[in-house]
mmCIF file of C-alpha atoms in Angstrom:
data_model
loop_
_atom_site.group_PDB
_atom_site.id
_atom_site.type_symbol
_atom_site.label_atom_id
_atom_site.label_comp_id
_atom_site.label_asym_id
_atom_site.label_seq_id
_atom_site.Cartn_x
_atom_site.Cartn_y
_atom_site.Cartn_z
ATOM 1 C CA MET A 1 48.362 -13.880 63.128
ATOM 2 C CA THR A 2 45.546 -11.927 61.216
ATOM 3 C CA ARG A 3 45.424 -12.354 57.269
ATOM 4 C CA LEU A 4 44.668 -9.735 54.990
ATOM 5 C CA GLU A 5 40.747 -10.648 53.848
ATOM 6 C CA ASP A 6 39.487 -10.668 57.675
ATOM 7 C CA LEU A 7 40.898 -6.948 57.830
ATOM 8 C CA PRO A 8 37.460 -5.319 57.781
ATOM 9 C CA TRP A 9 38.346 -2.377 55.752
ATOM 10 C CA LEU A 10 40.216 -4.156 52.638
ATOM 11 C CA ARG A 11 36.829 -6.770 52.485
ATOM 12 C CA ARG A 12 34.509 -3.612 52.015
ATOM 13 C CA LEU A 13 37.029 -2.582 49.162
ATOM 14 C CA MET A 14 36.609 -6.186 47.154
ATOM 15 C CA ALA A 15 32.042 -5.746 47.890
ATOM 16 C CA CYS A 16 32.686 -2.368 46.221
ATOM 17 C CA SER A 17 34.649 -3.768 43.243
ATOM 18 C CA ALA A 18 32.837 -7.169 43.067
ATOM 19 C CA THR A 19 29.876 -4.605 42.780
ATOM 20 C CA ILE A 20 31.349 -2.627 40.230
ATOM 21 C CA ASN A 21 32.276 -5.629 38.261
ATOM 22 C CA ARG A 22 28.428 -6.875 38.180
ATOM 23 C CA ARG A 23 26.903 -3.632 37.423
ATOM 24 C CA PRO A 24 27.843 -3.738 33.310
ATOM 25 C CA VAL A 25 26.842 -7.484 33.085
ATOM 26 C CA MET A 26 23.681 -6.790 34.962
ATOM 27 C CA ASN A 27 23.220 -3.013 32.700
ATOM 28 C CA ARG A 28 23.858 -5.945 29.323
ATOM 29 C CA PHE A 29 21.319 -7.994 30.919
ATOM 30 C CA VAL A 30 18.139 -5.381 31.228
ATOM 31 C CA VAL A 31 19.351 -3.929 27.707
ATOM 32 C CA LEU A 32 19.735 -7.829 25.937
ATOM 33 C CA ILE A 33 15.880 -8.236 27.475
ATOM 34 C CA GLN A 34 14.527 -4.847 26.857
ATOM 35 C CA ASP A 35 15.604 -5.966 22.708
ATOM 36 C CA HIS A 36 13.238 -9.445 22.958
ATOM 37 C CA THR A 37 10.058 -8.144 24.673
ATOM 38 C CA PRO A 38 7.379 -6.996 22.381
ATOM 39 C CA LEU A 39 5.751 -3.588 22.726
ATOM 40 C CA THR A 40 8.912 -2.204 25.071
ATOM 41 C CA ALA A 41 8.444 1.212 23.147
ATOM 42 C CA LEU A 42 4.562 2.003 24.281
ATOM 43 C CA ALA A 43 3.042 1.902 27.807
ATOM 44 C CA SER A 44 1.058 -1.368 27.895
ATOM 45 C CA PRO A 45 0.348 -3.393 24.552
ATOM 46 C CA ARG A 46 -3.868 -1.569 24.968
ATOM 47 C CA GLU A 47 -1.957 1.234 23.539
ATOM 48 C CA ALA A 48 -1.357 -0.658 20.387
ATOM 49 C CA ILE A 49 -5.440 -1.018 19.731
ATOM 50 C CA ARG A 50 -4.816 3.029 20.160
ATOM 51 C CA GLN A 51 -2.759 4.259 17.712
ATOM 52 C CA PHE A 52 -3.630 1.711 15.330
ATOM 53 C CA THR A 53 -4.542 4.265 12.138
ATOM 54 C CA PRO A 54 -5.169 3.666 8.463
ATOM 55 C CA ASN A 55 -1.832 4.473 7.258
ATOM 56 C CA TRP A 56 -0.788 0.100 8.365
ATOM 57 C CA PHE A 57 -2.953 -1.204 5.574
ATOM 58 C CA ALA A 58 -0.625 0.264 3.204
ATOM 59 C CA VAL A 59 1.566 -2.946 4.488
ATOM 60 C CA THR A 60 -1.656 -5.154 2.651
ATOM 61 C CA MET A 61 -0.845 -2.997 -0.487
ATOM 62 C CA GLY A 62 2.119 -3.392 -1.084
ATOM 63 C CA THR A 63 1.778 -7.233 -0.004
ATOM 64 C CA GLY A 64 -0.950 -7.806 -2.396
ATOM 65 C CA VAL A 65 1.169 -6.339 -5.865
ATOM 66 C CA LEU A 66 3.878 -8.225 -4.738
ATOM 67 C CA SER A 67 1.719 -11.934 -4.929
ATOM 68 C CA LEU A 68 -0.055 -10.309 -8.150
ATOM 69 C CA ALA A 69 2.581 -9.737 -10.511
ATOM 70 C CA LEU A 70 5.219 -12.197 -9.311
ATOM 71 C CA ALA A 71 1.853 -15.158 -11.217
ATOM 72 C CA GLN A 72 2.102 -12.050 -13.841
ATOM 73 C CA LEU A 73 5.967 -13.448 -15.155
ATOM 74 C CA PRO A 74 6.826 -14.319 -18.303
ATOM 75 C CA GLY A 75 7.675 -18.084 -18.578
ATOM 76 C CA ASP A 76 6.436 -21.119 -15.822
ATOM 77 C CA MET A 77 8.167 -20.662 -13.225
ATOM 78 C CA ALA A 78 6.172 -22.577 -11.022
ATOM 79 C CA ALA A 79 8.601 -22.192 -7.256
ATOM 80 C CA VAL A 80 7.703 -18.255 -8.320
ATOM 81 C CA ARG A 81 4.160 -18.522 -8.836
ATOM 82 C CA GLU A 82 4.170 -20.336 -5.098
ATOM 83 C CA ALA A 83 5.741 -17.584 -3.428
ATOM 84 C CA GLY A 84 2.796 -15.162 -4.145
ATOM 85 C CA GLU A 85 0.419 -17.600 -3.779
ATOM 86 C CA GLY A 86 1.623 -18.150 -0.291
ATOM 87 C CA LEU A 87 2.520 -13.824 0.126
ATOM 88 C CA TRP A 88 -0.974 -13.276 -0.807
ATOM 89 C CA PHE A 89 -2.450 -15.976 1.975
ATOM 90 C CA LEU A 90 -0.079 -14.147 4.278
ATOM 91 C CA ASN A 91 -2.091 -11.063 3.343
ATOM 92 C CA ILE A 92 -5.129 -12.142 3.309
ATOM 93 C CA GLY A 93 -3.513 -12.796 6.515
ATOM 94 C CA LEU A 94 -2.652 -9.391 7.857
ATOM 95 C CA PHE A 95 -5.920 -7.846 6.027
ATOM 96 C CA MET A 96 -8.175 -9.480 8.419
ATOM 97 C CA LEU A 97 -5.330 -7.877 11.675
ATOM 98 C CA PHE A 98 -5.535 -5.003 11.249
ATOM 99 C CA SER A 99 -8.974 -5.362 10.566
ATOM 100 C CA VAL A 100 -9.716 -6.412 13.858
ATOM 101 C CA MET A 101 -7.334 -4.213 15.297
ATOM 102 C CA TYR A 102 -8.958 -0.409 13.529
ATOM 103 C CA ALA A 103 -12.543 -2.158 14.535
ATOM 104 C CA CYS A 104 -11.347 -2.347 18.174
ATOM 105 C CA ARG A 105 -9.982 0.894 17.927
ATOM 106 C CA TRP A 106 -13.161 2.141 16.966
ATOM 107 C CA LEU A 107 -15.056 0.596 19.449
ATOM 108 C CA LEU A 108 -12.533 1.501 22.553
ATOM 109 C CA PHE A 109 -11.101 4.793 21.409
ATOM 110 C CA PHE A 110 -14.604 6.510 19.447
ATOM 111 C CA ASP A 111 -14.108 9.682 20.185
ATOM 112 C CA GLU A 112 -9.773 9.546 19.659
ATOM 113 C CA ALA A 113 -11.005 6.904 16.306
ATOM 114 C CA ARG A 114 -13.143 9.987 14.778
ATOM 115 C CA GLN A 115 -10.672 12.857 14.665
ATOM 116 C CA VAL A 116 -8.968 10.366 11.941
ATOM 117 C CA PHE A 117 -12.049 12.850 9.746
ATOM 118 C CA GLY A 118 -10.133 16.547 10.708
ATOM 119 C CA HIS A 119 -6.306 15.114 10.041
ATOM 120 C CA SER A 120 -4.818 16.606 7.320
ATOM 121 C CA THR A 121 -2.813 13.447 6.053
ATOM 122 C CA VAL A 122 -3.950 10.332 7.792
ATOM 123 C CA SER A 123 -7.106 10.604 6.770
ATOM 124 C CA MET A 124 -6.382 10.123 2.608
ATOM 125 C CA PHE A 125 -5.223 6.873 4.081
ATOM 126 C CA PHE A 126 -8.765 5.214 4.174
ATOM 127 C CA GLY A 127 -8.146 4.821 0.001
ATOM 128 C CA THR A 128 -5.860 2.397 2.222
ATOM 129 C CA ILE A 129 -8.394 0.010 3.259
ATOM 130 C CA PRO A 130 -10.225 -0.762 -0.733
ATOM 131 C CA MET A 131 -7.503 -0.988 -2.648
ATOM 132 C CA GLY A 132 -6.218 -2.832 -0.165
ATOM 133 C CA LEU A 133 -8.904 -5.759 -0.293
ATOM 134 C CA ALA A 134 -8.559 -5.297 -4.479
ATOM 135 C CA THR A 135 -5.593 -6.984 -4.161
ATOM 136 C CA ILE A 136 -7.129 -10.023 -2.429
ATOM 137 C CA ILE A 137 -9.683 -9.868 -4.526
ATOM 138 C CA SER A 138 -7.653 -9.728 -7.896
ATOM 139 C CA GLY A 139 -5.500 -12.581 -5.576
ATOM 140 C CA LEU A 140 -8.781 -14.980 -5.204
ATOM 141 C CA LEU A 141 -9.167 -14.645 -8.627
ATOM 142 C CA VAL A 142 -5.057 -15.459 -10.020
ATOM 143 C CA TYR A 143 -4.737 -18.148 -7.696
ATOM 144 C CA GLY A 144 -7.923 -19.450 -6.350
ATOM 145 C CA PRO A 145 -9.167 -20.972 -9.049
ATOM 146 C CA ALA A 146 -6.459 -23.619 -9.812
ATOM 147 C CA ARG A 147 -7.251 -24.162 -5.653
ATOM 148 C CA TRP A 148 -10.925 -24.615 -5.571
ATOM 149 C CA GLY A 149 -12.324 -23.915 -8.902
ATOM 150 C CA THR A 150 -14.851 -21.945 -9.530
ATOM 151 C CA ALA A 151 -16.779 -22.135 -6.633
ATOM 152 C CA ILE A 152 -14.466 -18.948 -6.019
ATOM 153 C CA VAL A 153 -16.183 -16.670 -8.295
ATOM 154 C CA PRO A 154 -19.660 -15.280 -6.240
ATOM 155 C CA LEU A 155 -17.587 -14.654 -3.437
ATOM 156 C CA ALA A 156 -14.476 -12.612 -4.998
ATOM 157 C CA GLU A 157 -17.808 -10.799 -7.351
ATOM 158 C CA ALA A 158 -19.627 -9.682 -4.469
ATOM 159 C CA LEU A 159 -16.215 -9.100 -2.324
ATOM 160 C CA TRP A 160 -15.772 -6.070 -5.718
ATOM 161 C CA TRP A 161 -19.110 -4.894 -4.956
ATOM 162 C CA LEU A 162 -18.291 -4.052 -1.620
ATOM 163 C CA ASP A 163 -14.693 -2.901 -2.790
ATOM 164 C CA VAL A 164 -16.538 -0.766 -5.445
ATOM 165 C CA ALA A 165 -19.034 0.719 -2.838
ATOM 166 C CA MET A 166 -16.029 1.487 -0.017
ATOM 167 C CA ALA A 167 -13.614 3.398 -2.931
ATOM 168 C CA MET A 168 -16.529 5.560 -3.971
ATOM 169 C CA VAL A 169 -17.379 6.488 -0.961
ATOM 170 C CA CYS A 170 -13.884 6.791 0.060
ATOM 171 C CA GLY A 171 -13.953 8.947 -2.542
ATOM 172 C CA VAL A 172 -14.903 11.302 -2.234
ATOM 173 C CA LEU A 173 -16.232 11.637 1.390
ATOM 174 C CA ILE A 174 -12.644 11.852 1.877
ATOM 175 C CA PRO A 175 -12.359 15.426 -0.909
ATOM 176 C CA PHE A 176 -15.338 16.620 0.924
ATOM 177 C CA MET A 177 -13.792 16.457 4.329
ATOM 178 C CA MET A 178 -10.429 18.039 3.288
ATOM 179 C CA PHE A 179 -12.487 21.258 2.230
ATOM 180 C CA THR A 180 -15.236 21.581 4.820
ATOM 181 C CA ARG A 181 -13.026 20.346 8.156
ATOM 182 C CA GLN A 182 -9.355 20.142 7.314
ATOM 183 C CA ASP A 183 -6.577 23.199 7.410
ATOM 184 C CA HIS A 184 -4.998 22.397 3.982
ATOM 185 C CA SER A 185 -2.082 24.330 1.778
ATOM 186 C CA ILE A 186 -0.136 24.120 -1.271
ATOM 187 C CA GLU A 187 2.830 24.386 0.715
ATOM 188 C CA LYS A 188 2.051 21.268 2.561
ATOM 189 C CA MET A 189 0.459 19.303 0.203
ATOM 190 C CA THR A 190 2.207 15.982 -1.150
ATOM 191 C CA ALA A 191 1.163 13.125 -3.461
ATOM 192 C CA VAL A 192 -0.933 12.170 -0.070
ATOM 193 C CA TRP A 193 -3.768 13.328 -1.872
ATOM 194 C CA LEU A 194 -3.687 11.260 -4.562
ATOM 195 C CA LEU A 195 -4.383 7.745 -1.878
ATOM 196 C CA PRO A 196 -8.776 8.220 -1.388
ATOM 197 C CA VAL A 197 -8.764 9.182 -4.957
ATOM 198 C CA VAL A 198 -7.234 6.242 -6.850
ATOM 199 C CA ALA A 199 -9.723 3.713 -5.022
ATOM 200 C CA ALA A 200 -11.879 4.038 -7.476
ATOM 201 C CA GLU A 201 -9.893 3.376 -10.287
ATOM 202 C CA VAL A 202 -7.801 -0.042 -8.531
ATOM 203 C CA ALA A 203 -11.126 -1.132 -8.377
ATOM 204 C CA ALA A 204 -11.654 -0.772 -11.917
ATOM 205 C CA ALA A 205 -8.804 -2.886 -12.709
ATOM 206 C CA CYS A 206 -9.901 -5.324 -11.175
ATOM 207 C CA GLY A 207 -12.928 -5.558 -12.433
ATOM 208 C CA GLY A 208 -11.268 -5.844 -15.665
ATOM 209 C CA LEU A 209 -10.001 -9.304 -14.037
ATOM 210 C CA LEU A 210 -12.908 -10.629 -12.840
ATOM 211 C CA THR A 211 -15.272 -9.763 -15.933
ATOM 212 C CA PRO A 212 -13.515 -13.739 -17.916
ATOM 213 C CA HIS A 213 -15.077 -15.172 -14.512
ATOM 214 C CA LEU A 214 -18.660 -14.954 -14.297
ATOM 215 C CA ALA A 215 -20.842 -17.369 -16.303
ATOM 216 C CA ALA A 216 -23.137 -14.409 -17.464
ATOM 217 C CA ALA A 217 -23.315 -12.412 -19.821
ATOM 218 C CA ASP A 218 -24.911 -9.183 -17.591
ATOM 219 C CA SER A 219 -23.266 -10.061 -14.949
ATOM 220 C CA GLN A 220 -19.794 -9.095 -17.097
ATOM 221 C CA PHE A 221 -21.564 -6.041 -19.287
ATOM 222 C CA ALA A 222 -22.491 -4.860 -15.735
ATOM 223 C CA VAL A 223 -19.358 -5.122 -14.286
ATOM 224 C CA LEU A 224 -17.131 -4.123 -17.260
ATOM 225 C CA VAL A 225 -18.510 -0.524 -17.028
ATOM 226 C CA THR A 226 -19.126 -0.679 -14.433
ATOM 227 C CA SER A 227 -15.320 -0.915 -14.345
ATOM 228 C CA TYR A 228 -15.137 2.076 -16.336
ATOM 229 C CA VAL A 229 -16.577 4.471 -14.892
ATOM 230 C CA LEU A 230 -14.674 3.925 -11.813
ATOM 231 C CA TRP A 231 -11.343 4.112 -14.010
ATOM 232 C CA ALA A 232 -12.684 8.104 -14.638
ATOM 233 C CA TYR A 233 -14.261 8.784 -11.514
ATOM 234 C CA SER A 234 -10.947 7.651 -10.701
ATOM 235 C CA VAL A 235 -8.576 8.785 -12.570
ATOM 236 C CA PRO A 236 -8.731 12.238 -14.282
ATOM 237 C CA VAL A 237 -8.997 13.288 -10.608
ATOM 238 C CA ALA A 238 -5.829 12.193 -10.095
ATOM 239 C CA LEU A 239 -4.454 13.306 -13.458
ATOM 240 C CA SER A 240 -5.564 16.942 -11.585
ATOM 241 C CA ILE A 241 -3.677 16.233 -8.424
ATOM 242 C CA LEU A 242 -0.832 15.545 -10.195
ATOM 243 C CA VAL A 243 -0.789 18.765 -11.787
ATOM 244 C CA ILE A 244 -1.179 20.718 -8.564
ATOM 245 C CA LEU A 245 1.675 18.783 -7.251
ATOM 246 C CA LEU A 246 4.156 19.590 -10.064
ATOM 247 C CA LEU A 247 3.752 23.134 -8.838
ATOM 248 C CA ARG A 248 3.906 22.450 -5.501
ATOM 249 C CA LEU A 249 6.656 21.116 -6.218
ATOM 250 C CA ALA A 250 8.097 24.156 -7.910
ATOM 251 C CA LEU A 251 7.358 26.469 -6.046
ATOM 252 C CA HIS A 252 7.937 24.973 -2.610
ATOM 253 C CA LYS A 253 10.255 22.056 -3.100
ATOM 254 C CA LEU A 254 10.663 18.634 -1.726
ATOM 255 C CA PRO A 255 8.282 17.612 1.246
ATOM 256 C CA HIS A 256 9.062 17.331 4.996
ATOM 257 C CA GLU A 257 11.667 14.066 5.281
ATOM 258 C CA SER A 258 9.393 11.978 6.794
ATOM 259 C CA MET A 259 7.178 11.839 3.714
ATOM 260 C CA ALA A 260 10.455 11.334 0.786
ATOM 261 C CA ALA A 261 8.116 7.782 0.043
ATOM 262 C CA SER A 262 5.826 10.153 -1.296
ATOM 263 C CA SER A 263 6.701 10.815 -4.721
ATOM 264 C CA TRP A 264 6.862 7.225 -5.854
ATOM 265 C CA LEU A 265 2.893 7.532 -4.787
ATOM 266 C CA ALA A 266 2.222 10.127 -8.078
ATOM 267 C CA LEU A 267 2.943 6.964 -10.145
ATOM 268 C CA GLY A 268 0.539 4.994 -8.398
ATOM 269 C CA PRO A 269 -2.730 6.159 -10.442
ATOM 270 C CA ILE A 270 -0.245 6.185 -13.852
ATOM 271 C CA GLY A 271 0.039 2.721 -13.416
ATOM 272 C CA THR A 272 -2.981 1.804 -12.537
ATOM 273 C CA GLY A 273 -5.182 4.218 -15.022
ATOM 274 C CA ALA A 274 -2.940 1.883 -17.314
ATOM 275 C CA LEU A 275 -3.322 -1.077 -16.623
ATOM 276 C CA GLY A 276 -7.156 -0.799 -16.090
ATOM 277 C CA MET A 277 -7.218 0.010 -19.407
ATOM 278 C CA LEU A 278 -5.618 -2.753 -21.106
ATOM 279 C CA VAL A 279 -7.808 -5.111 -18.656
ATOM 280 C CA MET A 280 -10.525 -3.924 -19.422
ATOM 281 C CA GLY A 281 -9.889 -3.046 -23.175
ATOM 282 C CA SER A 282 -8.687 -7.123 -23.848
ATOM 283 C CA GLU A 283 -11.714 -7.786 -21.910
ATOM 284 C CA ALA A 284 -13.919 -5.938 -23.761
ATOM 285 C CA PRO A 285 -14.830 -7.027 -27.923
ATOM 286 C CA ALA A 286 -16.633 -10.656 -26.436
ATOM 287 C CA ILE A 287 -18.809 -9.202 -24.028
ATOM 288 C CA PHE A 288 -19.836 -6.174 -26.426
ATOM 289 C CA ALA A 289 -20.772 -8.034 -28.885
ATOM 290 C CA ALA A 290 -22.774 -9.917 -26.537
ATOM 291 C CA HIS A 291 -24.902 -6.989 -25.749
ATOM 292 C CA GLY A 292 -24.939 -5.935 -29.784
ATOM 293 C CA LEU A 293 -22.371 -4.031 -29.380
ATOM 294 C CA ALA A 294 -18.741 -5.617 -31.367
ATOM 295 C CA SER A 295 -17.892 -2.232 -32.638
ATOM 296 C CA VAL A 296 -17.439 -0.222 -29.184
ATOM 297 C CA GLY A 297 -15.850 -3.814 -28.115
ATOM 298 C CA THR A 298 -13.183 -3.276 -30.594
ATOM 299 C CA VAL A 299 -12.227 0.893 -30.580
ATOM 300 C CA ALA A 300 -12.550 0.110 -26.652
ATOM 301 C CA ALA A 301 -9.469 -3.171 -27.151
ATOM 302 C CA GLY A 302 -7.446 -0.416 -29.176
ATOM 303 C CA ILE A 303 -7.971 2.514 -26.956
ATOM 304 C CA GLY A 304 -6.902 0.437 -24.328
ATOM 305 C CA VAL A 305 -3.936 -0.742 -25.336
ATOM 306 C CA VAL A 306 -2.974 3.379 -27.255
ATOM 307 C CA VAL A 307 -4.201 4.845 -23.861
ATOM 308 C CA GLY A 308 -2.972 2.192 -22.138
ATOM 309 C CA THR A 309 0.585 2.864 -23.766
ATOM 310 C CA LEU A 310 0.452 6.498 -23.885
ATOM 311 C CA PHE A 311 0.327 5.734 -19.847
ATOM 312 C CA TRP A 312 3.004 3.665 -20.088
ATOM 313 C CA GLY A 313 5.413 6.985 -21.376
ATOM 314 C CA LEU A 314 3.642 9.253 -18.692
ATOM 315 C CA GLY A 315 4.517 6.643 -15.194
ATOM 316 C CA LEU A 316 7.779 6.363 -16.698
ATOM 317 C CA TRP A 317 9.195 10.038 -16.438
ATOM 318 C CA TRP A 318 7.615 10.373 -13.637
ATOM 319 C CA MET A 319 9.817 6.766 -11.954
ATOM 320 C CA ALA A 320 12.402 8.790 -13.359
ATOM 321 C CA LEU A 321 12.205 11.341 -11.602
ATOM 322 C CA ALA A 322 11.054 9.520 -8.181
ATOM 323 C CA VAL A 323 14.412 7.453 -8.565
ATOM 324 C CA LEU A 324 16.021 10.790 -8.217
ATOM 325 C CA ILE A 325 14.106 12.630 -5.637
ATOM 326 C CA THR A 326 14.044 9.304 -3.115
ATOM 327 C CA ALA A 327 18.236 9.205 -3.603
ATOM 328 C CA ARG A 328 18.822 12.710 -2.660
ATOM 329 C CA TYR A 329 17.208 11.823 0.410
ATOM 330 C CA PHE A 330 18.822 8.942 0.981
ATOM 331 C CA LYS A 331 21.795 11.026 0.459
ATOM 332 C CA GLN A 332 20.840 13.225 3.544
ATOM 333 C CA GLY A 333 19.226 10.283 5.433
ATOM 334 C CA ILE A 334 15.470 9.669 6.348
ATOM 335 C CA GLU A 335 13.979 7.702 9.434
ATOM 336 C CA PHE A 336 11.695 3.806 8.450
ATOM 337 C CA ASN A 337 8.907 5.832 8.321
ATOM 338 C CA LEU A 338 5.265 3.173 7.081
ATOM 339 C CA GLY A 339 5.360 5.663 4.311
ATOM 340 C CA TRP A 340 7.293 3.629 2.991
ATOM 341 C CA TRP A 341 5.218 1.249 1.670
ATOM 342 C CA ALA A 342 5.017 4.001 -0.746
ATOM 343 C CA PHE A 343 7.926 2.454 -2.338
ATOM 344 C CA THR A 344 6.085 -0.906 -3.362
ATOM 345 C CA PHE A 345 2.175 -0.523 -4.095
ATOM 346 C CA PRO A 346 2.780 2.288 -7.371
ATOM 347 C CA LEU A 347 5.884 0.193 -8.608
ATOM 348 C CA GLY A 348 4.217 -2.317 -8.322
ATOM 349 C CA VAL A 349 1.376 -1.759 -10.483
ATOM 350 C CA TYR A 350 3.613 -0.142 -13.243
ATOM 351 C CA ALA A 351 5.297 -3.290 -13.188
ATOM 352 C CA LEU A 352 1.928 -5.254 -13.876
ATOM 353 C CA ALA A 353 0.691 -2.224 -16.725
ATOM 354 C CA THR A 354 4.139 -3.240 -17.425
ATOM 355 C CA LEU A 355 3.811 -6.858 -18.405
ATOM 356 C CA LYS A 356 0.474 -6.560 -19.777
ATOM 357 C CA LEU A 357 1.774 -3.945 -21.951
ATOM 358 C CA GLY A 358 4.507 -6.666 -23.465
ATOM 359 C CA ALA A 359 1.684 -9.502 -23.799
ATOM 360 C CA ALA A 360 -0.808 -6.867 -25.654
ATOM 361 C CA LEU A 361 1.958 -5.726 -28.589
ATOM 362 C CA HIS A 362 4.145 -8.482 -28.078
ATOM 363 C CA LEU A 363 7.708 -6.610 -27.517
ATOM 364 C CA GLY A 364 10.144 -8.258 -25.064
ATOM 365 C CA PHE A 365 11.179 -5.191 -24.634
ATOM 366 C CA PHE A 366 8.463 -5.376 -21.687
ATOM 367 C CA ASP A 367 8.506 -8.073 -20.865
ATOM 368 C CA ALA A 368 12.178 -7.779 -19.910
ATOM 369 C CA PHE A 369 11.460 -4.138 -18.599
ATOM 370 C CA GLY A 370 8.513 -6.017 -16.204
ATOM 371 C CA ALA A 371 10.518 -8.778 -14.925
ATOM 372 C CA GLY A 372 13.301 -6.780 -13.771
ATOM 373 C CA LEU A 373 11.112 -4.095 -12.009
ATOM 374 C CA VAL A 374 9.282 -7.324 -10.434
ATOM 375 C CA ALA A 375 12.662 -8.396 -9.588
ATOM 376 C CA LEU A 376 13.759 -4.665 -7.497
ATOM 377 C CA LEU A 377 9.694 -4.377 -5.844
ATOM 378 C CA THR A 378 10.516 -7.884 -4.224
ATOM 379 C CA LEU A 379 13.785 -6.275 -3.418
ATOM 380 C CA ILE A 380 12.245 -3.224 -1.787
ATOM 381 C CA TRP A 381 9.230 -5.694 0.208
ATOM 382 C CA LEU A 382 12.309 -7.672 1.518
ATOM 383 C CA MET A 383 13.555 -4.518 2.665
ATOM 384 C CA VAL A 384 10.342 -2.513 4.465
ATOM 385 C CA SER A 385 8.824 -5.541 5.963
ATOM 386 C CA THR A 386 11.597 -5.998 7.858
ATOM 387 C CA ARG A 387 11.839 -3.176 9.126
ATOM 388 C CA THR A 388 8.174 -3.146 9.320
ATOM 389 C CA LEU A 389 8.180 -6.320 10.939
ATOM 390 C CA ALA A 390 11.226 -5.009 13.584
ATOM 391 C CA GLY A 391 8.971 -1.248 14.624
ATOM 392 C CA ALA A 392 5.570 -3.165 14.966
ATOM 393 C CA TYR A 393 6.960 -6.393 17.427
ATOM 394 C CA ARG A 394 8.588 -2.871 19.393
ATOM 395 C CA GLY A 395 5.971 -1.083 18.987
ATOM 396 C CA HIS A 396 8.010 2.182 17.926
ATOM 397 C CA LEU A 397 5.556 2.164 14.916
ATOM 398 C CA PHE A 398 2.554 1.820 17.080
ATOM 399 C CA VAL A 399 1.750 6.493 16.113
ATOM 400 C CA SER A 400 -0.840 8.039 15.578
ATOM 401 C CA PRO A 401 -0.995 11.453 14.605
ATOM 402 C CA CYS A 402 -4.521 12.291 15.733
ATOM 403 C CA ILE A 403 -3.116 11.470 19.147
ATOM 404 C CA ALA A 404 -0.766 13.899 19.772
ATOM 405 C CA SER A 405 -2.161 16.460 17.892
ATOM 406 C CA ALA A 406 -3.516 19.386 20.439
ATOM 407 C CA LYS A 407 -7.315 19.802 17.375
ATOM 408 C CA CYS A 408 -7.342 17.707 14.922
ATOM 409 C CA ILE A 409 -10.797 17.866 14.060
ATOM 410 C CA ARG A 410 -11.788 22.624 13.029
ATOM 411 C CA ARG A 411 -14.649 23.266 15.518
#
């Protein structure tokens, strides 16, 4: 007697059924493997170098400013300070990694890399390189002496002068490119115009932090005067850009959702401007007095507090506006990109200015408000860094607009 399972047509039916049942499992297995494979969004790992842009240095700015803010919180919180020092070491590693990757892009893909100077948006992010370095130098002055002693001061000073040169070149070269090689309009303008300009005032604030660590009076005087020059080199230009930005927002409304986080960039030059004046002003009396200019130092200290307070008030207006704009964007839904790091550094420098103002005026309100801003900064950093890590692992964030554009340079 013939068994049912021996019938040819039944065997074919059972085989087909088994194949159908296996396919979903295999498909899910393939998807699972792909989700855990790095750089799946790129044609090859080499593309991570080819698509690397200066935007990535914004990560070092946000990470660096959080490491500094944690160290400035009121009270003796050893665990918080250790966390800040850990972030500082992480930031050094990130800056070195990004520097190597960007250098490799220029070596391996020179023709494509040079197109950045003609791109109206990506070129602005050159300013993030000296600003990211400034956070590392400041961290060296905050965390370095306790770990390595005064031996780190010459290194910090040398790095600071390098940062000054980079910031000054960036602050002029990129605007020159805007005037001669790039296509801009008021309608397309965003706050990223500030990035190459603000680098100099970030170096100024860092210089104010450096001066008390220098042993030679002449070196202190040179760094302090240079810092004031850098402040003037940057802040008035940044404020003029903010005036144009206000006009642009009134006439053409909010920019595209991909630039949602840029609304916070306006807070950057204001917060850094306040911080710079407060830090430089606190060191001015002793340094100017050592050179027979005691009255100038006294005036500089007073101006630092007054200007710092005025800028803090202006920053409060911009921060409130940025919160409303951000809420509107999130209500509509926005996709994550590297621009989200703009939520971090401006808020961080404003928090530092708030804490410094509290120390200068001895008002508990500023201490409490500054601590709240640092807590908010920590939460934002955790959110943005997590998404950045995931996007970098899959490769989605390695995108160079210059390559995507047909023409980036006006010939």
